[in-house]
Short mmCIF file of C-alpha atoms in Angstrom, two decimals:
data_model
loop_
_atom_site.label_atom_id
_atom_site.label_comp_id
_atom_site.label_asym_id
_atom_site.label_seq_id
_atom_site.Cartn_x
_atom_site.Cartn_y
_atom_site.Cartn_z
CA UNK S 18 0.01 0.05 -0.02
CA UNK S 19 2.95 2.54 0.71
CA UNK S 20 4.50 1.41 -2.41
CA UNK S 21 1.34 2.20 -4.23
CA UNK S 22 0.96 5.45 -2.49
CA UNK S 23 4.45 6.46 -3.75
CA UNK S 24 4.62 9.61 -0.86
CA UNK S 25 1.00 10.90 -1.86
CA UNK S 26 2.30 11.37 -5.32
CA UNK S 27 0.39 7.69 -6.01
CA UNK S 28 -2.11 9.93 -8.40
CA UNK S 29 1.11 11.39 -10.74
CA UNK S 30 2.79 8.63 -10.87
CA UNK S 31 0.95 6.10 -11.83
CA UNK S 32 -0.81 7.63 -14.50
CA UNK S 33 1.99 8.22 -15.87
CA UNK S 34 3.18 5.15 -16.10
CA UNK S 35 -0.64 3.53 -16.89
CA UNK S 36 -0.69 6.13 -19.87
CA UNK S 37 2.71 5.18 -20.98
CA UNK S 38 1.25 1.26 -20.92
CA UNK S 39 -1.85 2.00 -22.66
CA UNK S 40 0.32 3.85 -25.65
CA UNK S 41 2.12 0.89 -25.93
CA UNK S 42 -0.56 -1.24 -26.05
CA UNK S 43 -2.42 0.16 -28.37
CA UNK S 44 -0.18 0.58 -30.40
CA UNK S 45 1.52 -3.24 -30.23
CA UNK S 46 -2.08 -3.80 -30.73
CA UNK S 47 -2.86 -2.14 -33.63
CA UNK S 48 0.26 -3.26 -35.27
CA UNK S 49 -0.40 -6.95 -34.54
CA UNK S 50 -3.89 -6.23 -36.42
CA UNK S 51 -2.07 -4.33 -39.36
CA UNK S 52 0.06 -7.19 -39.65
CA UNK S 53 -2.26 -9.69 -39.91
CA UNK S 54 -4.18 -7.89 -42.17
CA UNK S 55 -1.57 -7.33 -44.48
CA UNK S 56 -0.72 -10.95 -44.35
CA UNK S 57 -3.89 -11.84 -45.29
CA UNK S 58 -4.13 -9.53 -48.17
CA UNK S 59 -0.83 -10.63 -49.43
CA UNK S 60 -1.80 -14.81 -49.42
CA UNK S 61 -4.49 -13.47 -50.94
CA UNK S 62 -7.34 -15.96 -48.68
CA UNK S 63 -10.63 -13.77 -48.92
CA UNK S 64 -11.84 -12.10 -46.25
CA UNK S 65 -13.87 -14.98 -44.52
CA UNK S 66 -14.96 -12.51 -41.25
CA UNK W 3 29.45 -10.25 -47.12
CA UNK W 4 26.88 -8.20 -48.98
CA UNK W 5 24.99 -5.70 -46.91
CA UNK W 6 23.53 -4.15 -50.19
CA UNK W 7 21.55 -7.86 -50.63
CA UNK W 8 19.70 -6.68 -47.59
CA UNK W 9 18.51 -3.40 -49.55
CA UNK W 10 16.00 -5.13 -51.11
CA UNK W 11 12.33 -5.99 -48.87
CA UNK W 12 11.85 -9.23 -50.32
CA UNK W 13 15.22 -10.13 -48.97
CA UNK W 14 14.54 -7.81 -45.89
CA UNK W 15 11.48 -9.62 -44.22
CA UNK W 16 12.47 -12.46 -43.44
CA UNK W 17 15.60 -11.11 -41.57
CA UNK W 18 13.24 -8.69 -40.20
CA UNK W 19 10.54 -11.66 -39.00
CA UNK W 20 13.84 -13.35 -37.35
CA UNK W 21 15.21 -10.32 -34.85
CA UNK W 22 12.11 -8.69 -33.75
CA UNK W 23 11.73 -11.58 -31.42
CA UNK W 24 15.01 -11.16 -30.00
CA UNK W 25 14.78 -6.92 -29.70
CA UNK W 26 11.29 -7.66 -28.45
CA UNK W 27 12.64 -9.76 -25.63
CA UNK W 28 15.85 -7.72 -24.68
CA UNK W 29 13.04 -4.81 -24.90
CA UNK W 30 11.19 -6.31 -22.02
CA UNK W 31 14.21 -7.71 -19.98
CA UNK W 32 15.73 -4.42 -19.88
CA UNK W 33 12.21 -3.13 -18.59
CA UNK W 34 12.05 -5.10 -15.89
CA UNK W 35 15.55 -4.64 -15.05
CA UNK W 36 14.94 -0.95 -15.17
CA UNK W 37 11.79 -0.86 -13.69
CA UNK W 38 13.09 -2.78 -10.79
CA UNK W 39 16.22 -0.83 -10.58
CA UNK W 40 13.76 2.54 -10.65
CA UNK W 41 11.29 1.95 -7.96
CA UNK W 42 13.19 -0.75 -5.68
CA UNK W 43 17.22 -0.02 -5.29
CA UNK W 44 16.83 4.12 -6.51
CA UNK W 45 16.29 6.08 -3.30
CA UNK W 46 13.48 8.68 -2.78
CA UNK W 47 14.68 12.21 -3.98
CA UNK W 48 15.17 13.99 -1.16
CA UNK W 49 13.99 17.06 -3.12
CA UNK W 50 10.88 15.64 -5.40
CA UNK W 51 10.21 12.85 -3.02
CA UNK W 52 8.84 9.61 -4.72
CA UNK W 53 7.04 11.97 -8.00
CA UNK W 54 11.01 11.81 -9.62
CA UNK W 55 10.31 8.19 -10.30
CA UNK W 56 8.37 9.60 -13.77
CA UNK W 57 12.11 10.42 -14.96
CA UNK W 58 12.46 6.77 -15.78
CA UNK W 59 10.07 6.49 -18.36
CA UNK W 60 10.24 10.47 -19.46
CA UNK W 61 13.68 11.00 -20.42
CA UNK W 62 14.18 7.86 -22.34
CA UNK W 63 10.73 8.28 -24.31
CA UNK W 64 12.20 12.05 -24.46
CA UNK W 65 15.58 11.17 -26.20
CA UNK W 66 13.63 8.37 -28.12
CA UNK W 67 10.84 11.15 -29.82
CA UNK W 68 14.10 13.12 -30.99
CA UNK W 69 16.59 10.21 -31.76
CA UNK W 70 13.48 8.74 -34.15
CA UNK W 71 13.27 12.04 -36.39
CA UNK W 72 17.11 11.49 -36.33
CA UNK W 73 17.45 8.10 -37.38
CA UNK W 74 14.23 9.75 -40.22
CA UNK W 75 16.55 11.76 -41.73
CA UNK W 76 19.12 9.22 -41.79
CA UNK W 77 16.51 6.77 -44.08
CA UNK W 78 15.13 9.63 -45.77
CA UNK W 79 18.80 10.92 -47.44
CA UNK W 80 19.69 7.28 -48.69
CA UNK W 81 16.30 7.16 -49.94
CA UNK W 82 16.81 10.00 -51.96
CA UNK W 83 20.33 10.04 -52.51
CA UNK W 84 20.53 5.80 -53.37
CA UNK W 85 16.38 5.35 -54.67
CA UNK W 86 16.05 2.45 -52.23
CA UNK W 87 12.85 1.11 -51.56
CA UNK W 88 13.29 -0.23 -48.10
CA UNK W 89 15.35 2.80 -46.57
CA UNK W 90 11.81 4.62 -47.31
CA UNK W 91 9.81 2.36 -45.70
CA UNK W 92 11.52 2.08 -42.53
CA UNK W 93 11.54 6.02 -42.28
CA UNK W 94 7.85 5.61 -42.67
CA UNK W 95 7.79 2.37 -40.23
CA UNK W 96 9.47 4.68 -37.36
CA UNK W 97 7.17 7.65 -37.99
CA UNK W 98 4.07 6.37 -35.84
CA UNK W 99 7.12 5.29 -33.48
CA UNK W 100 8.29 8.88 -33.23
CA UNK W 101 4.88 9.93 -32.56
CA UNK W 102 4.07 8.25 -29.58
CA UNK W 103 7.62 8.36 -28.30
CA UNK W 104 6.99 12.01 -28.34
CA UNK W 105 3.47 11.93 -26.75
CA UNK W 106 4.58 9.56 -24.29
CA UNK W 107 7.20 12.57 -23.62
CA UNK W 108 4.61 14.92 -23.14
CA UNK W 109 2.35 13.32 -20.70
CA UNK W 110 4.90 12.08 -18.51
CA UNK W 111 6.32 15.32 -18.38
CA UNK W 112 3.08 17.14 -17.50
CA UNK W 113 2.18 15.01 -14.74
CA UNK W 114 6.01 14.69 -13.82
CA UNK W 115 5.47 18.59 -13.90
CA UNK W 116 2.45 18.68 -11.46
CA UNK W 117 3.14 17.66 -8.01
CA UNK W 118 7.52 19.30 -8.77
CA UNK W 119 7.10 22.38 -10.15
CA UNK W 120 2.68 22.89 -9.57
CA UNK W 121 1.75 22.91 -13.38
CA UNK W 122 0.74 20.36 -16.06
CA UNK W 123 1.76 22.95 -18.45
CA UNK W 124 4.94 25.46 -18.60
CA UNK W 125 6.51 26.79 -21.78
CA UNK W 126 9.39 25.76 -20.90
CA UNK W 127 11.42 25.58 -24.52
CA UNK W 128 11.92 21.43 -24.05
CA UNK W 129 8.15 21.09 -23.79
CA UNK W 130 7.54 23.62 -26.20
CA UNK W 131 10.15 21.88 -28.23
CA UNK W 132 8.22 18.31 -28.05
CA UNK W 133 5.09 19.89 -28.48
CA UNK W 134 6.33 21.51 -31.51
CA UNK W 135 7.81 17.74 -32.66
CA UNK W 136 4.70 16.23 -32.23
CA UNK W 137 2.67 18.41 -34.48
CA UNK W 138 5.94 17.36 -37.51
CA UNK W 139 5.12 13.60 -37.00
CA UNK W 140 1.85 13.98 -37.69
CA UNK W 141 2.45 15.99 -40.47
CA UNK W 142 4.75 13.20 -42.01
CA UNK W 143 1.71 10.68 -41.33
CA UNK W 144 -0.81 12.98 -42.85
CA UNK W 145 1.41 13.80 -46.04
CA UNK W 146 2.42 10.26 -46.23
CA UNK W 147 -1.32 9.40 -46.42
CA UNK W 148 -2.39 12.01 -48.37
CA UNK W 149 -0.44 10.40 -51.63
CA UNK W 150 -2.23 7.84 -53.14
CA UNK W 151 1.15 6.59 -54.71
CA UNK W 152 3.45 4.65 -52.34
CA UNK W 153 6.90 5.86 -54.10
CA UNK W 154 5.93 9.49 -54.55
CA UNK W 155 4.72 9.43 -50.68
CA UNK W 156 7.82 7.91 -50.34
CA UNK W 157 10.17 10.63 -51.74
CA UNK W 158 7.92 13.90 -50.52
CA UNK W 159 8.08 12.25 -47.13
CA UNK W 160 11.50 12.36 -47.43
CA UNK W 161 12.08 15.93 -48.35
CA UNK W 162 9.53 16.87 -45.53
CA UNK W 163 11.96 14.49 -42.95
CA UNK W 164 14.60 16.18 -44.12
CA UNK W 165 13.60 19.68 -43.98
CA UNK W 166 12.74 19.15 -40.60
CA UNK W 167 15.58 17.45 -39.21
CA UNK W 168 17.19 21.22 -40.73
CA UNK W 169 14.18 23.00 -38.88
CA UNK W 170 14.42 21.46 -35.36
CA UNK W 171 17.72 23.01 -33.78
CA UNK W 172 16.46 26.06 -35.44
CA UNK W 173 12.89 25.87 -33.46
CA UNK W 174 15.06 24.30 -30.32
CA UNK W 175 17.32 27.44 -30.34
CA UNK W 176 13.77 29.81 -31.22
CA UNK W 177 11.65 28.43 -28.34
CA UNK W 178 14.72 28.96 -26.04
CA UNK W 179 15.35 32.07 -26.78
CA UNK W 180 11.71 33.30 -26.61
CA UNK W 181 11.72 32.01 -23.00
CA UNK W 182 14.67 33.68 -21.62
CA UNK W 183 13.21 36.99 -22.79
CA UNK W 184 9.93 36.12 -21.25
CA UNK W 185 11.89 34.77 -18.13
CA UNK W 186 9.61 36.08 -15.61
CA UNK W 187 6.03 35.26 -17.22
CA UNK W 188 7.25 31.14 -17.20
CA UNK W 189 8.64 28.94 -14.48
CA UNK W 190 12.60 28.31 -14.54
CA UNK W 191 12.83 24.47 -14.40
CA UNK W 192 15.92 23.00 -13.77
CA UNK W 193 16.62 19.04 -13.41
CA UNK W 194 17.77 17.89 -9.93
CA UNK W 195 21.40 19.18 -9.66
CA UNK W 196 22.62 16.15 -8.26
CA UNK W 197 21.36 12.32 -8.94
CA UNK W 198 22.10 9.39 -7.37
CA UNK W 199 23.97 6.45 -9.16
CA UNK W 200 21.27 3.98 -9.17
CA UNK W 201 18.83 6.56 -10.51
CA UNK W 202 20.99 7.04 -13.43
CA UNK W 203 21.60 3.08 -13.69
CA UNK W 204 17.85 2.88 -13.66
CA UNK W 205 17.16 5.96 -16.67
CA UNK W 206 19.72 4.11 -19.02
CA UNK W 207 18.91 0.79 -18.63
CA UNK W 208 15.07 2.31 -19.62
CA UNK W 209 16.43 4.16 -22.19
CA UNK W 210 17.78 0.31 -23.55
CA UNK W 211 14.54 -0.82 -23.14
CA UNK W 212 13.28 2.17 -25.03
CA UNK W 213 15.64 1.26 -28.19
CA UNK W 214 14.86 -2.40 -28.28
CA UNK W 215 11.28 -1.42 -28.22
CA UNK W 216 11.53 0.67 -30.61
CA UNK W 217 13.57 -1.54 -32.81
CA UNK W 218 11.18 -4.14 -32.43
CA UNK W 219 8.31 -2.32 -32.90
CA UNK W 220 9.79 -1.06 -36.41
CA UNK W 221 10.69 -3.89 -37.38
CA UNK W 222 7.05 -5.50 -37.08
CA UNK W 223 5.49 -2.27 -38.87
CA UNK W 224 8.48 -2.07 -42.07
CA UNK W 225 6.81 -5.95 -42.41
CA UNK W 226 3.69 -4.72 -42.09
CA UNK W 227 4.34 -2.08 -45.12
CA UNK W 228 5.99 -4.62 -47.33
CA UNK W 229 3.68 -7.24 -47.68
CA UNK W 230 0.80 -4.33 -47.94
CA UNK W 231 3.14 -3.02 -50.69
CA UNK W 232 4.99 -6.21 -52.57
CA UNK W 233 0.83 -7.77 -52.73
CA UNK W 234 1.34 -10.81 -55.62
CA UNK W 235 4.87 -10.43 -56.00
CA UNK W 236 6.63 -13.07 -57.01
CA UNK W 237 8.89 -13.36 -53.68
CA UNK W 238 5.46 -13.70 -51.43
CA UNK W 239 5.02 -17.40 -50.20
CA UNK W 240 1.48 -17.12 -50.14
CA UNK W 241 0.16 -20.52 -49.16
CA UNK W 242 2.93 -20.41 -46.27
CA UNK W 243 1.39 -16.92 -45.51
CA UNK W 244 -2.42 -18.42 -45.33
CA UNK W 245 -0.71 -21.36 -42.97
CA UNK W 246 0.26 -18.35 -40.66
CA UNK W 247 -2.94 -16.45 -40.77
CA UNK F 25 -13.29 28.38 -62.90
CA UNK F 26 -14.38 28.19 -66.25
CA UNK F 27 -11.37 29.77 -68.41
CA UNK F 28 -14.91 31.98 -70.05
CA UNK F 29 -15.20 33.97 -66.32
CA UNK F 30 -11.68 34.22 -65.61
CA UNK F 31 -9.30 36.28 -68.10
CA UNK F 32 -6.37 34.70 -65.78
CA UNK F 33 -6.71 31.38 -66.75
CA UNK F 34 -7.52 32.28 -70.21
CA UNK F 35 -3.78 33.37 -70.90
CA UNK F 36 -2.37 31.60 -68.65
CA UNK F 37 -0.59 29.43 -70.89
CA UNK F 38 0.93 32.30 -73.52
CA UNK F 39 2.46 33.70 -70.28
CA UNK F 40 4.25 30.27 -70.49
CA UNK F 41 6.86 30.66 -73.14
CA UNK F 42 10.12 30.61 -72.05
CA UNK F 43 12.28 33.39 -73.79
CA UNK F 44 14.37 31.77 -76.14
CA UNK F 45 17.67 29.73 -75.26
CA UNK F 46 19.98 32.39 -75.31
CA UNK F 47 21.73 31.88 -72.20
CA UNK F 48 19.83 29.20 -69.75
CA UNK F 49 21.33 31.26 -66.62
CA UNK F 50 19.88 31.44 -63.35
CA UNK F 51 18.96 35.12 -63.27
CA UNK F 52 17.11 34.60 -66.81
CA UNK F 53 15.43 32.68 -65.57
CA UNK F 54 14.42 34.33 -62.24
CA UNK F 55 13.96 37.46 -63.57
CA UNK F 56 11.27 35.83 -66.71
CA UNK F 57 9.68 33.80 -63.63
CA UNK F 58 9.18 36.80 -61.64
CA UNK F 59 7.80 38.51 -64.63
CA UNK F 60 5.74 36.45 -65.32
CA UNK F 61 4.16 35.26 -62.14
CA UNK F 62 3.66 38.94 -60.95
CA UNK F 63 1.48 39.39 -64.48
CA UNK F 64 -0.66 36.83 -63.40
CA UNK F 65 -0.99 38.13 -59.61
CA UNK F 66 -1.50 41.81 -61.25
CA UNK F 67 -4.42 40.26 -63.68
CA UNK F 68 -6.33 38.24 -59.90
CA UNK F 69 -6.35 41.61 -58.15
CA UNK F 70 -9.41 40.56 -56.42
CA UNK F 71 -7.67 37.72 -54.99
CA UNK F 72 -5.07 40.03 -54.08
CA UNK F 73 -7.19 42.03 -52.05
CA UNK F 74 -9.12 39.24 -50.79
CA UNK F 75 -5.90 38.30 -48.88
CA UNK F 76 -5.38 41.85 -47.73
CA UNK F 77 -8.78 42.09 -46.19
CA UNK F 78 -8.11 38.23 -44.60
CA UNK F 79 -5.31 39.98 -42.83
CA UNK F 80 -6.94 43.15 -41.60
CA UNK F 81 -10.04 41.29 -40.15
CA UNK F 82 -8.31 38.85 -38.09
CA UNK F 83 -6.44 41.74 -36.84
CA UNK F 84 -8.99 43.90 -36.39
CA UNK F 85 -11.20 40.62 -34.39
CA UNK F 86 -8.58 40.05 -32.09
CA UNK F 87 -9.61 43.25 -29.12
CA UNK F 88 -13.17 41.99 -29.93
CA UNK F 89 -12.52 39.06 -28.54
CA UNK F 90 -9.91 40.50 -25.51
CA UNK F 91 -10.97 44.12 -24.82
CA UNK F 92 -9.96 47.32 -25.58
CA UNK F 93 -7.64 48.04 -22.94
CA UNK F 94 -4.66 50.12 -24.32
CA UNK F 95 -1.83 48.24 -22.29
CA UNK F 96 -3.46 44.68 -23.21
CA UNK F 97 -3.84 45.86 -26.65
CA UNK F 98 0.08 46.67 -26.93
CA UNK F 99 1.07 43.24 -25.76
CA UNK F 100 -1.01 41.70 -27.85
CA UNK F 101 -0.34 43.80 -31.03
CA UNK F 102 3.10 42.76 -32.84
CA UNK F 103 2.36 39.10 -31.90
CA UNK F 104 -1.36 39.40 -33.59
CA UNK F 105 0.08 41.14 -36.63
CA UNK F 106 2.73 38.19 -36.87
CA UNK F 107 -0.08 35.33 -36.40
CA UNK F 108 -2.26 36.94 -39.07
CA UNK F 109 0.88 37.77 -41.33
CA UNK F 110 1.23 33.22 -41.01
CA UNK F 111 -2.64 32.91 -41.95
CA UNK F 112 -2.48 34.98 -44.57
CA UNK F 113 0.50 33.86 -45.96
CA UNK F 114 -1.09 30.01 -45.51
CA UNK F 115 -4.14 31.33 -47.49
CA UNK F 116 -2.07 31.86 -50.51
CA UNK F 117 0.13 29.41 -50.76
CA UNK F 118 -2.11 26.61 -52.34
CA UNK F 119 -1.77 29.36 -55.26
CA UNK F 120 1.62 29.21 -55.88
CA UNK F 121 2.22 26.02 -58.04
CA UNK F 122 -1.63 24.49 -58.32
CA UNK F 123 -2.26 27.07 -61.10
CA UNK F 124 1.22 26.18 -63.32
CA UNK F 125 0.10 22.15 -62.29
CA UNK F 126 -3.71 22.39 -63.40
CA UNK F 127 -3.23 24.05 -66.81
CA UNK F 128 0.93 22.30 -67.40
CA UNK F 129 3.13 24.58 -67.20
CA UNK F 130 4.77 23.55 -64.16
CA UNK F 131 5.42 20.53 -66.32
CA UNK F 132 6.79 22.74 -69.16
CA UNK F 133 8.87 24.92 -66.50
CA UNK F 134 10.73 21.23 -65.26
CA UNK F 135 11.20 20.43 -68.09
CA UNK F 136 12.68 23.49 -69.48
CA UNK F 137 16.73 23.33 -69.66
CA UNK F 138 16.25 26.23 -67.01
CA UNK F 139 17.70 25.22 -63.54
CA UNK F 140 14.56 24.42 -61.50
CA UNK F 141 15.48 25.96 -58.64
CA UNK F 142 15.77 29.35 -60.13
CA UNK F 143 12.39 29.69 -61.72
CA UNK F 144 11.11 28.45 -58.44
CA UNK F 145 12.65 30.76 -56.41
CA UNK F 146 11.21 33.51 -59.35
CA UNK F 147 7.81 32.42 -58.64
CA UNK F 148 8.38 32.67 -54.72
CA UNK F 149 9.87 36.30 -55.07
CA UNK F 150 6.53 37.08 -56.99
CA UNK F 151 4.39 35.60 -54.64
CA UNK F 152 5.84 37.82 -51.56
CA UNK F 153 5.72 40.96 -53.44
CA UNK F 154 2.78 40.09 -54.43
CA UNK F 155 0.86 38.82 -50.74
CA UNK F 156 4.11 39.41 -47.95
CA UNK F 157 5.03 43.40 -49.15
CA UNK F 158 1.85 44.41 -48.96
CA UNK F 159 1.21 42.94 -45.77
CA UNK F 160 4.03 44.76 -44.55
CA UNK F 161 3.02 48.06 -46.05
CA UNK F 162 -0.33 48.16 -44.49
CA UNK F 163 1.01 46.73 -41.42
CA UNK F 164 1.52 49.94 -39.42
CA UNK F 165 -1.80 50.93 -39.90
CA UNK F 166 -3.13 48.28 -38.33
CA UNK F 167 -0.13 48.37 -35.62
CA UNK F 168 -2.48 51.74 -34.50
CA UNK F 169 -5.58 50.13 -33.40
CA UNK F 170 -3.33 48.31 -30.73
CA UNK F 171 -1.98 51.48 -29.86
CA UNK F 172 1.73 50.41 -30.92
CA UNK F 173 4.18 53.54 -30.56
CA UNK F 174 5.58 54.69 -33.40
CA UNK F 175 9.44 52.90 -32.53
CA UNK F 176 7.53 50.33 -32.20
CA UNK F 177 5.78 50.26 -35.56
CA UNK F 178 9.31 50.79 -37.39
CA UNK F 179 10.40 47.69 -35.62
CA UNK F 180 7.43 45.63 -36.44
CA UNK F 181 7.43 46.98 -40.74
CA UNK F 182 11.05 46.24 -40.17
CA UNK F 183 10.42 42.44 -39.30
CA UNK F 184 8.12 41.66 -41.18
CA UNK F 185 10.38 42.96 -44.66
CA UNK F 186 12.75 40.32 -42.99
CA UNK F 187 10.47 37.49 -42.35
CA UNK F 188 7.59 37.11 -44.31
CA UNK F 189 10.22 36.40 -47.43
CA UNK F 190 10.86 32.91 -45.39
CA UNK F 191 7.28 32.44 -44.94
CA UNK F 192 6.85 32.66 -48.40
CA UNK F 193 10.50 30.63 -49.28
CA UNK F 194 9.09 27.64 -46.30
CA UNK F 195 6.18 27.76 -47.36
CA UNK F 196 6.89 27.17 -50.96
CA UNK F 197 8.39 23.58 -49.95
CA UNK F 198 4.99 22.98 -48.43
CA UNK F 199 2.95 23.97 -51.34
CA UNK F 200 4.95 21.98 -53.74
CA UNK F 201 4.58 19.05 -51.51
CA UNK F 202 1.30 18.72 -50.66
CA UNK F 203 0.39 19.20 -54.61
CA UNK F 204 -1.70 16.30 -56.18
CA UNK F 205 -2.51 15.07 -52.65
CA UNK F 206 -5.99 14.66 -50.49
CA UNK F 207 -5.05 16.87 -48.22
CA UNK F 208 -5.30 20.45 -49.02
CA UNK F 209 -5.36 23.00 -47.01
CA UNK F 210 -5.53 21.40 -44.23
CA UNK F 211 -2.31 19.58 -44.80
CA UNK F 212 -0.43 22.71 -46.01
CA UNK F 213 -1.52 23.91 -42.41
CA UNK F 214 0.17 20.91 -41.08
CA UNK F 215 3.31 21.02 -42.55
CA UNK F 216 3.92 24.20 -43.31
CA UNK F 217 3.56 26.02 -39.86
CA UNK F 218 4.84 23.88 -37.04
CA UNK F 219 8.19 24.97 -39.70
CA UNK F 220 6.84 28.63 -38.76
CA UNK F 221 7.48 28.91 -35.41
CA UNK F 222 11.07 30.39 -35.00
CA UNK F 223 9.99 33.04 -37.69
CA UNK F 224 6.77 33.68 -35.75
CA UNK F 225 9.34 34.01 -32.59
CA UNK F 226 11.64 36.34 -33.64
CA UNK F 227 9.12 38.41 -35.87
CA UNK F 228 7.78 38.99 -32.85
CA UNK F 229 9.66 39.57 -30.22
CA UNK F 230 11.73 42.12 -31.88
CA UNK F 231 8.89 44.13 -31.03
CA UNK F 232 8.48 42.10 -27.45
CA UNK F 233 11.97 42.99 -26.99
CA UNK F 234 11.99 46.61 -27.37
CA UNK F 235 8.63 47.18 -25.45
CA UNK F 236 10.92 45.66 -22.33
CA UNK F 237 13.19 48.48 -22.96
CA UNK F 238 15.72 46.18 -24.63
CA UNK F 239 16.72 46.33 -28.62
CA UNK F 240 15.67 44.99 -31.23
CA UNK F 241 18.61 43.85 -32.96
CA UNK F 242 19.09 40.88 -31.80
CA UNK F 243 15.79 39.29 -33.05
CA UNK F 244 15.86 41.33 -36.32
CA UNK F 245 19.54 40.05 -37.04
CA UNK F 246 18.64 35.97 -36.53
CA UNK F 247 15.29 37.23 -38.97
CA UNK F 248 17.85 37.95 -41.55
CA UNK F 249 20.01 34.97 -40.55
CA UNK F 250 16.89 33.33 -40.77
CA UNK F 251 16.25 34.71 -44.13
CA UNK F 252 19.86 33.87 -45.65
CA UNK F 253 19.18 30.27 -45.36
CA UNK F 254 16.05 29.73 -46.38
CA UNK F 255 17.23 31.66 -49.18
CA UNK F 256 20.38 29.04 -49.81
CA UNK F 257 18.06 26.02 -49.38
CA UNK F 258 13.91 26.47 -49.89
CA UNK F 259 14.79 26.74 -53.90
CA UNK F 260 16.38 24.01 -53.63
CA UNK F 261 14.20 21.58 -51.99
CA UNK F 262 10.90 22.90 -53.20
CA UNK F 263 12.23 22.53 -56.60
CA UNK F 264 12.51 18.63 -55.97
CA UNK F 265 9.04 18.45 -54.35
CA UNK F 266 8.13 19.59 -57.65
CA UNK F 267 9.84 17.07 -59.39
CA UNK F 268 7.82 14.47 -57.18
CA UNK F 269 4.83 16.10 -57.06
CA UNK F 270 5.26 16.03 -61.38
CA UNK F 271 6.10 11.90 -61.48
#
């Protein structure tokens, strides 16, 4: 608990780290979707969805 | 060994695929080690308390945001002078990473500034330059999206990136100039004068993590770009791709 | 707009005949491009007037958005004039190459034996004479709206004379890059406005320095240095961008 509190600066520290983690997650997930779509299109497989 | 062999997208595609996981793993390991040093080993700063721990993502992302433009400029110069397709693709693959890094640097800067300087945003030279850098990244991405012919987009973006590379130092200098003229209006933002060795170590390890992460992401993105642009090319092993998707 | 309704576009192509190849020099190219673009600009005086009016209106609206208090206006004045000059330049930039691209003149120019950077420089010079220079001339009048003292007005005009050519030069790169794209004016603004930041800072800063009791000379020197850099670099970058757009 003391760790999460960060000496009363918890809000700032965890917002900064949280948004960074979120940004990385968005980038990685959107990139994975993009690579898959590109691979699907390049392999000539019809979109079955 | 002939390095030029890898200048063709077809040859680079499997190479990028092979190296990507290693850089991703290295990024993960460095992040874990860096955060361990940053949150467990490094002591509390006597001036800023725990709030300074944002430094472990703020400084690496700020460094990366500027460094990525430099790397993009290098690839653009290569693309324009040697007319190689892969180097323009590398610049294209790095632009979104640069924008993300700039965004992270701005965001973490704001949430570090609030507890330490009492404000989310100050018109400090570094913050203002970083904001303009973000606009420049958006400009490159938008120009790319506005041109249908990828080869034309390659060269147009290369010119823009090089113009930006010349301008970024001028922008930084001008903002600093403006800042000193209006000293009274803004907060004077100076970093903590002394830094414990463990803090520095944590920051450097996190910087390595940012490097590896950027390389891994750029490799994946360049693979996607190659596939998008080389659809129907003879080298693409369509059955193999179909099996994997 | 059709050719019959617009005299300027009807005779655009006739203007495109390049001078006889007596010498393929830089100066001949610049002279020819300036003369031709100025002739075209003078034919569409109405458009030039609209740009100037835009500048005047933007500047005149600012006091309405804050307050008519003299001290505040004196603080805001130089900055407002400079931001309005940036926007006015942005408004006129798309026409720098778009007309020539549409009627094929640009291709003809690029294929001519004259050095393309020199021709582009001539076009930029004409653009500045038609749009930037009038702004600088008009600035003192608008400065009076903001109760700016005489010495500030002088510095302001000087900074505009040094700074607006940079806007045209750097803007030409953006205008050439956005030719044949889907982005339109918004894209041009996104590309060019961040690059304009130093011009804005040194331009508005020159008058600010004076108000703070300092000399305006450093700011003006920096603007002059920026102008030299832009003069050396921008025509080549814009010419490269024109060639890319014509591919």
